[in-house]
Short mmCIF file of C-alpha atoms and ligand atoms in Angstrom, two decimals:
data_model
loop_
_atom_site.label_atom_id
_atom_site.label_comp_id
_atom_site.label_asym_id
_atom_site.label_seq_id
_atom_site.Cartn_x
_atom_site.Cartn_y
_atom_site.Cartn_z
CA MET A 1 125.01 57.77 72.63
CA THR A 2 126.57 57.62 69.32
CA THR A 3 128.37 60.73 67.89
CA THR A 4 127.93 61.43 64.29
CA LEU A 5 130.16 64.21 62.77
CA LEU A 6 128.29 66.48 60.25
CA THR A 7 130.38 67.37 57.45
CA ASP A 8 127.86 70.04 55.53
CA VAL A 9 127.44 72.40 58.37
CA PRO A 10 130.23 75.23 58.28
CA ALA A 11 132.92 74.63 60.88
CA ALA A 12 132.30 77.78 62.69
CA ALA A 13 128.55 77.32 63.05
CA ASP A 14 129.29 73.97 64.34
CA ASP A 15 131.66 74.81 67.14
CA LEU A 16 130.67 73.33 70.39
CA ALA A 17 133.28 74.95 72.23
CA VAL A 18 131.36 76.59 74.65
CA TRP A 19 128.67 73.53 75.26
CA PRO A 20 129.13 71.21 78.24
CA GLY A 21 131.81 68.84 77.65
CA SER A 22 129.26 65.78 77.40
CA THR A 23 127.77 67.36 74.44
CA THR A 24 127.25 64.93 71.04
CA ARG A 25 125.90 65.46 67.73
CA LEU A 26 123.04 63.27 66.76
CA PRO A 27 122.47 62.12 63.14
CA ASP A 28 119.06 63.82 62.73
CA GLY A 29 120.83 67.36 63.39
CA ASP A 30 119.85 67.33 67.41
CA LEU A 31 122.47 67.74 69.95
CA ALA A 32 122.49 65.37 73.04
CA VAL A 33 123.77 66.75 76.28
CA ALA A 34 124.74 64.38 79.20
CA GLY A 35 123.38 61.74 76.83
CA VAL A 36 120.03 63.22 76.45
CA ALA A 37 118.80 64.57 73.32
CA LEU A 38 117.66 68.23 73.73
CA ALA A 39 114.67 68.28 71.39
CA THR A 40 113.18 65.35 73.82
CA VAL A 41 113.60 67.74 76.63
CA ALA A 42 112.11 70.58 74.88
CA ASP A 43 108.91 68.17 74.02
CA ARG A 44 108.72 66.86 77.50
CA TYR A 45 109.10 69.83 79.43
CA GLY A 46 108.20 72.57 77.12
CA THR A 47 109.66 75.83 76.46
CA PRO A 48 111.11 78.05 77.59
CA ALA A 49 113.07 75.35 79.62
CA TYR A 50 116.61 75.27 81.20
CA ALA A 51 118.56 72.00 81.13
CA LEU A 52 121.63 71.68 83.50
CA ASP A 53 124.28 69.01 82.99
CA GLU A 54 125.02 67.83 86.43
CA GLY A 55 128.13 66.03 85.57
CA GLU A 56 129.62 69.19 84.03
CA VAL A 57 129.00 71.09 87.38
CA ARG A 58 130.44 68.29 89.29
CA GLU A 59 133.38 68.28 86.86
CA ARG A 60 134.00 72.08 87.41
CA CYS A 61 133.86 71.58 91.06
CA ARG A 62 136.27 69.09 90.59
CA ALA A 63 138.67 71.15 88.29
CA TYR A 64 138.82 73.96 91.20
CA ARG A 65 139.60 71.26 93.87
CA THR A 66 142.46 70.31 91.61
CA ALA A 67 143.73 73.45 90.77
CA PHE A 68 143.35 74.88 94.33
CA PRO A 69 143.92 71.76 96.70
CA GLU A 70 144.81 73.97 99.78
CA ALA A 71 142.11 76.59 99.30
CA ASP A 72 138.28 76.74 100.60
CA ILE A 73 136.24 76.86 97.58
CA LEU A 74 132.66 78.13 97.86
CA TYR A 75 130.50 78.20 95.43
CA ALA A 76 128.40 81.51 94.89
CA ALA A 77 125.12 80.71 95.31
CA LYS A 78 123.69 83.78 93.46
CA ALA A 79 124.85 82.29 90.15
CA PHE A 80 122.03 79.60 90.53
CA LEU A 81 120.59 77.72 93.76
CA SER A 82 118.46 74.93 94.03
CA ARG A 83 118.38 71.98 96.42
CA ALA A 84 120.10 69.74 93.89
CA MET A 85 122.60 72.24 93.00
CA ALA A 86 123.41 72.75 96.67
CA ARG A 87 123.91 68.73 96.88
CA TRP A 88 126.23 68.57 93.87
CA VAL A 89 128.42 71.17 95.09
CA ARG A 90 128.33 69.54 98.89
CA GLU A 91 129.26 66.27 97.49
CA GLU A 92 132.18 67.69 95.50
CA GLY A 93 133.27 69.24 98.59
CA LEU A 94 132.81 72.91 98.02
CA GLY A 95 131.53 75.27 100.68
CA LEU A 96 128.60 77.90 99.81
CA ASP A 97 128.35 81.60 99.47
CA VAL A 98 124.94 83.16 100.08
CA CYS A 99 123.69 86.58 100.38
CA SER A 100 120.23 86.40 101.88
CA ALA A 101 118.27 84.54 104.56
CA ASP A 102 116.55 82.34 102.12
CA GLU A 103 119.36 81.27 100.33
CA LEU A 104 120.86 80.06 103.61
CA GLU A 105 117.82 78.53 104.80
CA LEU A 106 117.27 76.53 101.53
CA ALA A 107 120.63 75.13 101.58
CA VAL A 108 120.80 74.32 105.24
CA ARG A 109 117.40 72.51 104.82
CA ALA A 110 118.69 70.72 101.78
CA GLY A 111 121.68 69.11 104.23
CA PHE A 112 124.39 71.91 103.51
CA PRO A 113 126.53 72.14 106.58
CA PRO A 114 126.43 75.64 107.91
CA ASP A 115 129.79 76.02 109.09
CA ARG A 116 130.61 75.81 105.23
CA ILE A 117 128.58 78.68 104.53
CA VAL A 118 129.81 82.32 104.17
CA LEU A 119 127.13 85.12 104.52
CA HIS A 120 127.42 88.03 102.34
CA GLY A 121 125.34 91.46 101.74
CA ASN A 122 125.89 95.26 101.47
CA ALA A 123 122.85 95.51 103.45
CA LYS A 124 122.00 92.86 105.82
CA ALA A 125 118.38 92.71 106.62
CA PRO A 126 117.56 91.79 110.50
CA ARG A 127 116.60 88.42 109.43
CA ASP A 128 119.57 87.82 107.51
CA ILE A 129 121.70 88.32 110.54
CA ASP A 130 119.18 86.46 112.78
CA SER A 131 119.09 83.35 110.42
CA ALA A 132 123.08 83.12 110.03
CA LEU A 133 123.23 83.18 113.96
CA ARG A 134 120.55 80.74 114.33
CA LEU A 135 122.01 78.24 111.74
CA ARG A 136 125.38 78.99 112.87
CA VAL A 137 126.90 79.97 109.54
CA GLY A 138 130.70 79.61 109.33
CA ARG A 139 131.41 83.38 108.39
CA ILE A 140 129.45 86.64 108.05
CA VAL A 141 131.44 89.02 105.93
CA ILE A 142 131.10 92.56 107.20
CA ASP A 143 130.41 95.22 104.83
CA SER A 144 129.51 98.33 106.67
CA PRO A 145 130.72 99.44 110.20
CA SER A 146 127.21 99.72 111.38
CA GLU A 147 126.83 95.90 110.90
CA ILE A 148 129.52 95.46 113.84
CA ALA A 149 127.12 96.44 116.67
CA ARG A 150 124.04 94.76 115.01
CA ILE A 151 125.94 91.35 114.59
CA ALA A 152 127.60 91.93 118.35
CA ALA A 153 124.24 92.63 119.80
CA ALA A 154 122.61 89.62 118.12
CA VAL A 155 125.26 87.34 119.27
CA GLY A 156 125.13 88.32 122.74
CA PRO A 157 127.90 88.41 125.54
CA ARG A 158 128.04 84.54 125.84
CA GLY A 159 128.52 83.95 122.01
CA ARG A 160 131.37 84.65 119.36
CA GLN A 161 130.77 84.80 115.73
CA LYS A 162 133.39 84.48 113.17
CA VAL A 163 133.47 87.32 110.71
CA MET A 164 135.48 88.72 107.65
CA VAL A 165 135.59 92.43 106.68
CA ARG A 166 135.10 93.09 103.21
CA VAL A 167 137.60 95.50 101.65
CA VAL A 168 137.91 97.36 98.41
CA PRO A 169 141.36 97.10 97.32
CA GLY A 170 141.12 99.64 94.58
CA VAL A 171 141.46 97.23 91.64
CA SER A 172 139.25 97.69 88.46
CA ALA A 173 138.42 94.52 86.72
CA GLY A 174 135.25 92.78 85.47
CA GLY A 175 133.09 92.29 82.24
CA HIS A 176 131.12 95.37 82.63
CA ASP A 177 130.54 98.42 84.61
CA LYS A 178 127.67 96.94 86.65
CA ILE A 179 129.73 94.15 87.77
CA ARG A 180 132.92 95.82 88.91
CA THR A 181 133.28 95.99 92.66
CA GLY A 182 137.03 96.37 93.26
CA THR A 183 137.22 100.27 93.27
CA ASP A 184 135.76 103.03 95.45
CA GLY A 185 132.48 104.62 94.14
CA GLN A 186 130.48 101.49 94.18
CA LYS A 187 128.26 100.33 97.25
CA PHE A 188 130.36 97.29 98.10
CA GLY A 189 133.00 96.89 100.89
CA LEU A 190 135.22 99.28 102.90
CA SER A 191 137.74 101.21 101.18
CA LEU A 192 141.59 100.52 101.35
CA SER A 193 142.56 103.86 100.28
CA ASP A 194 140.45 106.11 102.40
CA GLY A 195 141.39 104.29 105.71
CA SER A 196 137.88 102.85 106.44
CA ALA A 197 138.99 99.40 105.87
CA LEU A 198 141.42 99.72 108.61
CA ARG A 199 139.22 101.57 111.10
CA THR A 200 136.69 98.94 110.61
CA ILE A 201 139.00 96.16 111.31
CA ALA A 202 139.95 97.87 114.33
CA ARG A 203 136.57 98.32 115.66
CA VAL A 204 135.72 94.51 114.84
CA LEU A 205 138.98 93.22 116.97
CA ALA A 206 137.70 95.24 119.95
CA GLN A 207 134.45 93.55 119.72
CA PRO A 208 134.55 90.31 122.17
CA GLU A 209 131.47 88.76 120.64
CA LEU A 210 133.10 88.79 116.99
CA GLU A 211 136.26 86.91 115.94
CA LEU A 212 137.91 88.35 113.01
CA THR A 213 139.21 85.27 110.81
CA GLY A 214 140.26 87.27 107.93
CA LEU A 215 140.06 89.84 105.07
CA HIS A 216 137.65 89.40 102.08
CA CYS A 217 137.55 91.20 98.73
CA HIS A 218 135.65 90.54 95.47
CA ILE A 219 137.02 92.76 92.77
CA GLY A 220 134.34 92.04 89.92
CA SER A 221 132.93 89.29 88.07
CA GLN A 222 133.60 88.04 84.35
CA ILE A 223 137.17 88.63 84.82
CA THR A 224 139.44 86.57 82.07
CA ALA A 225 142.95 88.07 83.17
CA VAL A 226 145.06 86.98 86.34
CA LYS A 227 146.78 90.07 87.11
CA PRO A 228 143.73 92.01 88.71
CA TYR A 229 143.79 89.21 91.15
CA LEU A 230 147.65 89.18 91.71
CA VAL A 231 147.15 93.35 92.36
CA ALA A 232 144.51 92.48 94.74
CA VAL A 233 146.62 90.10 96.73
CA ARG A 234 149.33 92.26 96.88
CA ARG A 235 146.91 94.87 98.45
CA MET A 236 145.45 92.81 100.57
CA VAL A 237 148.52 91.35 102.06
CA GLY A 238 149.68 94.65 102.55
CA LEU A 239 146.80 95.53 104.83
CA MET A 240 146.94 92.34 106.79
CA SER A 241 150.43 93.32 107.59
CA ARG A 242 149.30 96.79 108.74
CA VAL A 243 146.83 95.06 110.78
CA HIS A 244 149.46 92.92 112.28
CA HIS A 245 151.68 95.94 112.91
CA THR A 246 149.18 98.16 114.45
CA HIS A 247 147.06 95.70 116.39
CA GLY A 248 149.16 92.58 116.71
CA ALA A 249 146.74 90.36 114.97
CA VAL A 250 147.70 87.86 112.60
CA LEU A 251 144.48 87.12 110.40
CA PRO A 252 144.44 83.34 109.27
CA GLU A 253 142.38 83.78 106.23
CA LEU A 254 142.02 85.57 103.05
CA ASP A 255 139.01 85.40 100.88
CA LEU A 256 139.65 86.63 97.22
CA GLY A 257 136.04 86.41 96.16
CA GLY A 258 135.05 85.10 92.90
CA GLY A 259 134.53 86.66 89.45
CA HIS A 260 136.16 83.80 87.31
CA GLY A 261 135.47 84.54 83.73
CA ILE A 262 133.97 82.25 80.97
CA ALA A 263 133.57 82.18 77.18
CA TYR A 264 130.05 82.78 76.11
CA ARG A 265 130.85 82.31 72.40
CA PRO A 266 133.27 80.10 70.74
CA GLY A 267 136.51 82.03 70.55
CA GLU A 268 136.08 84.18 73.64
CA PRO A 269 138.63 84.01 76.53
CA SER A 270 138.08 82.32 79.87
CA LEU A 271 140.25 82.65 83.19
CA ASP A 272 142.79 79.88 83.13
CA LEU A 273 142.26 78.18 86.64
CA PRO A 274 145.65 76.51 86.97
CA VAL A 275 147.63 79.31 85.75
CA LEU A 276 145.16 81.64 88.26
CA ALA A 277 146.09 79.01 91.01
CA ARG A 278 149.61 78.78 90.50
CA ARG A 279 150.23 82.61 90.33
CA LEU A 280 148.09 83.33 93.31
CA ARG A 281 149.75 81.17 95.29
CA THR A 282 153.41 82.14 94.32
CA GLU A 283 151.93 85.82 94.86
CA LEU A 284 150.58 85.03 98.05
CA VAL A 285 153.73 83.35 99.47
CA GLU A 286 156.22 85.94 98.25
CA ARG A 287 154.15 89.10 99.65
CA CYS A 288 153.77 87.17 103.23
CA THR A 289 157.40 86.16 103.20
CA ALA A 290 158.10 89.75 102.58
CA THR A 291 155.94 90.95 105.06
CA GLY A 292 156.93 88.44 107.86
CA LEU A 293 153.44 87.29 107.83
CA PRO A 294 152.40 83.62 107.87
CA VAL A 295 150.64 82.36 104.64
CA PRO A 296 146.82 82.67 105.41
CA ARG A 297 144.34 80.07 103.98
CA MET A 298 142.96 81.16 100.84
CA THR A 299 139.39 81.22 99.99
CA ILE A 300 137.81 81.67 96.64
CA GLU A 301 134.00 81.88 95.80
CA PRO A 302 133.26 80.95 92.03
CA GLY A 303 129.78 81.15 90.78
CA ARG A 304 129.62 81.83 87.06
CA ALA A 305 132.54 79.44 86.02
CA VAL A 306 130.97 76.38 87.96
CA VAL A 307 127.42 76.44 86.81
CA GLY A 308 127.53 78.83 83.69
CA PRO A 309 128.75 76.60 81.03
CA ALA A 310 126.45 73.57 82.34
CA GLY A 311 123.45 75.46 81.66
CA VAL A 312 121.39 75.44 78.21
CA ALA A 313 118.42 77.40 77.30
CA LEU A 314 115.58 76.06 75.21
CA TYR A 315 113.22 77.92 73.31
CA HIS A 316 110.46 77.61 70.37
CA VAL A 317 110.70 80.00 67.65
CA LEU A 318 107.12 81.47 67.57
CA ALA A 319 107.63 83.88 64.53
CA VAL A 320 110.30 84.89 61.94
CA LYS A 321 109.84 88.31 60.42
CA ARG A 322 112.03 90.62 58.39
CA THR A 323 111.90 94.14 59.14
CA GLY A 324 113.93 96.54 57.17
CA GLU A 325 117.49 94.59 56.91
CA THR A 326 116.83 92.65 60.24
CA VAL A 327 115.47 89.21 60.25
CA PHE A 328 113.61 88.85 63.94
CA VAL A 329 113.45 85.39 65.01
CA ALA A 330 111.28 85.39 68.16
CA VAL A 331 111.11 82.66 70.66
CA ASP A 332 108.89 82.01 73.60
CA GLY A 333 111.12 83.22 76.58
CA GLY A 334 113.47 86.37 76.42
CA MET A 335 114.42 89.09 79.07
CA SER A 336 112.11 87.46 81.74
CA ASP A 337 114.51 84.34 81.85
CA ASN A 338 117.35 86.09 80.71
CA PRO A 339 117.93 89.74 81.47
CA ARG A 340 121.88 89.74 80.77
CA PRO A 341 121.84 90.98 77.46
CA ALA A 342 119.59 93.95 78.23
CA LEU A 343 121.69 94.70 81.47
CA TYR A 344 125.44 93.97 80.46
CA GLY A 345 125.17 93.75 76.74
CA VAL A 346 126.21 90.22 76.90
CA ARG A 347 126.44 88.23 73.55
CA TYR A 348 125.32 84.74 72.90
CA ALA A 349 125.67 82.27 70.55
CA PRO A 350 121.99 80.41 69.78
CA ARG A 351 121.89 77.28 67.84
CA LEU A 352 119.19 75.50 65.76
CA ILE A 353 118.49 71.99 67.32
CA GLY A 354 115.96 69.44 66.85
CA ARG A 355 116.44 69.26 62.94
CA ARG A 356 119.14 69.29 60.35
CA SER A 357 119.19 72.26 58.10
CA ILE A 358 121.25 72.49 54.97
CA ALA A 359 120.29 75.92 54.32
CA ALA A 360 123.09 78.57 54.19
CA MET A 361 123.67 80.71 57.25
CA SER A 362 122.58 84.01 57.47
CA THR A 363 122.48 87.06 60.05
CA ALA A 364 119.40 87.12 62.57
CA THR A 365 118.49 88.66 65.67
CA VAL A 366 117.10 86.44 68.37
CA VAL A 367 114.56 88.40 70.42
CA GLY A 368 112.13 87.42 73.19
CA ARG A 369 108.23 87.57 73.47
CA HIS A 370 108.24 90.60 76.00
CA CYS A 371 106.72 93.79 75.36
CA GLU A 372 109.49 96.17 75.04
CA ALA A 373 111.96 96.58 72.03
CA GLY A 374 114.96 95.76 74.68
CA ASP A 375 113.91 92.22 74.70
CA VAL A 376 116.70 91.25 72.38
CA LEU A 377 118.45 87.67 73.31
CA ALA A 378 120.92 87.57 70.80
CA ALA A 379 121.61 90.23 68.04
CA ASP A 380 123.26 89.42 64.75
CA VAL A 381 123.74 85.99 65.29
CA ASP A 382 124.21 83.28 62.49
CA LEU A 383 121.50 80.87 62.12
CA PRO A 384 120.35 78.64 59.09
CA GLY A 385 118.46 81.05 56.89
CA ASP A 386 115.27 78.34 57.09
CA VAL A 387 114.76 78.87 60.51
CA GLN A 388 110.88 78.90 61.12
CA PRO A 389 108.10 78.94 63.94
CA GLY A 390 107.97 75.51 65.57
CA ASP A 391 111.90 75.46 65.43
CA VAL A 392 113.75 74.83 68.83
CA LEU A 393 116.71 77.06 69.51
CA ALA A 394 119.21 76.26 72.20
CA ILE A 395 121.41 78.91 73.90
CA PRO A 396 124.57 77.54 75.73
CA VAL A 397 126.52 78.85 78.72
CA ALA A 398 123.09 79.57 80.23
CA GLY A 399 123.64 78.21 83.73
CA ALA A 400 124.39 81.31 85.55
CA TYR A 401 122.72 84.59 86.54
CA GLN A 402 119.77 83.58 84.19
CA LEU A 403 117.35 81.66 86.26
CA SER A 404 118.61 83.20 89.22
CA MET A 405 117.80 86.82 88.02
CA ALA A 406 114.69 85.81 86.14
CA SER A 407 111.59 87.48 86.53
CA SER A 408 107.65 86.81 85.57
CA TYR A 409 107.60 89.84 83.34
CA ASN A 410 104.22 89.77 81.51
CA MET A 411 103.41 87.03 83.71
CA VAL A 412 105.56 84.89 81.57
CA GLY A 413 106.14 81.92 84.25
CA ARG A 414 109.60 81.17 85.09
CA PRO A 415 111.02 78.28 83.45
CA PRO A 416 111.77 74.76 84.55
CA VAL A 417 114.95 73.51 85.52
CA VAL A 418 115.78 70.15 84.17
CA ALA A 419 118.82 68.12 85.25
CA LEU A 420 120.56 65.72 82.49
CA HIS A 421 122.88 63.16 83.71
CA GLU A 422 124.05 59.66 82.47
CA GLY A 423 121.21 59.56 79.78
CA THR A 424 118.52 60.66 82.04
CA ALA A 425 116.55 63.86 82.40
CA ARG A 426 114.67 64.80 85.78
CA LEU A 427 112.79 67.88 86.66
CA LEU A 428 114.77 69.81 89.54
CA VAL A 429 112.55 73.03 89.52
CA ARG A 430 108.86 73.18 87.93
CA ARG A 431 107.52 75.76 85.32
CA GLU A 432 105.91 78.94 87.44
CA THR A 433 102.22 78.74 86.48
CA LEU A 434 99.08 80.72 86.43
CA ASP A 435 98.25 79.25 89.50
CA ASP A 436 101.52 80.54 91.43
CA PHE A 437 100.44 84.05 90.26
CA ARG A 438 96.90 83.49 91.64
CA SER A 439 98.05 82.19 94.84
CA ARG A 440 100.13 85.37 95.58
CA ASP A 441 97.49 87.69 94.53
CA ILE A 442 95.32 87.56 97.58
CA GLY A 443 93.54 90.88 97.79
CA VAL A 444 90.93 92.40 95.82
N1 LLP B 1 131.73 86.48 95.75
C1 LLP B 1 130.78 87.54 95.81
C2 LLP B 1 131.04 88.72 97.28
C3 LLP B 1 130.18 88.08 94.82
O1 LLP B 1 129.52 89.33 94.95
C4 LLP B 1 129.98 87.35 93.36
C5 LLP B 1 129.14 88.05 92.61
C6 LLP B 1 130.61 86.26 93.20
C7 LLP B 1 131.38 85.72 94.66
C8 LLP B 1 130.60 85.25 92.37
O2 LLP B 1 130.91 85.94 91.05
P1 LLP B 1 131.36 85.01 89.83
O3 LLP B 1 132.27 84.09 90.01
O4 LLP B 1 129.90 84.13 89.66
O5 LLP B 1 131.61 86.00 88.89
N2 LLP B 1 124.57 89.12 87.51
C9 LLP B 1 125.93 89.40 87.09
C10 LLP B 1 126.87 88.98 87.87
C11 LLP B 1 126.81 89.65 89.09
C12 LLP B 1 127.87 89.22 90.16
C13 LLP B 1 127.97 89.52 91.49
N3 LLP B 1 128.78 89.07 92.51
C14 LLP B 1 125.96 88.59 85.54
O6 LLP B 1 125.38 88.03 85.29
O7 LLP B 1 126.92 88.62 84.91
#
């Protein structure tokens, strides 16, 4: 695929910084990802559609392995899971973090080795625990004292399940209130400061059916600074040291969760992985040396940073309307396939693809097709002034927490997922259709 640099488009509008690394500009104004023209994807699979650059996902897995050669890296499946995604991350040497029986079941049936899977969840259903034990997951992360007896009873007297305890280290970090999980006053984990973490650890250690391999924390999501992770390490090692002194137990593992932030728009910061890796390692070694503990094996659980930048959402424009001062560009998807702007106020940088426009850029608000005013995908963005119905818009950095949080609001079926790789496109997940809705609707 050749790359033709356009010269008559303002640089800022033409910045591909947040697009997959394989993105190239085509002479007709379209963009290609992994050698596949995006307008062709929109034509062939219809819109809304999500394209995933397989090579970008694999590259990101490799970047993690390079930055953290000594750590276990678990891909957080909640960001996006399909059988292909499970295969890609497995082939790249990552493990998996799941938080439901069916995420677990889907991954295992796709060939994911269960011993490389960790089960999370603040409220595990009986089925979650049963599936985890039946499929023999590597670790279950205990999030509540009541899980101790439940898991132990399900394991039975002859078994032993490896578990971790999720701790709230009292570190506030994350891109939005709804995704900050490192402090007391939210539903996850056991508090370090009020003593419930230490009490729960003691109970787990006393349970013969459970083998406590280590501690876990996940301080939040979309974190772009290293410092909160260092504070978390310090507190977690402090707790491991107390566990050692109080119970004589040396815990061999420390899971620091995910949360690594990415840029959604050109110019936004992202978490620097090599720097994070280096400083985490130093902090961990220093703290362990200071407290006389052996250095535990580190686990991390990135989701967004593995798959987010590999995804592109494609929409057709259905209507363009000026209301007062605002130009609304309405597309054929919206909050059903991407609830993130409505939930977290996230900003995206949509772009016209499929044709070349020489119109001056003007400010527009990209909205969806759903029946509520909050259905805004991107407020006040720059788009060519001649955007019209029939045009194709693409939104980059669409791979994480969009499809996985999608709904069928207004019975607009969830979009297909198309993998792009080495010049070819293949369908991974088909579009949800009326037949799907009708087949679930079994009563009158
Ligand atoms: N580990 C645990 C225990 C988690 O709860 C999460 C995310 C992760 C790892 C992965 O975090 P990541 O590396 O993807 O930031 N829906 C929100 C994000 C919610 C994150 C929930 N937990 C969003 O769209 O921004």
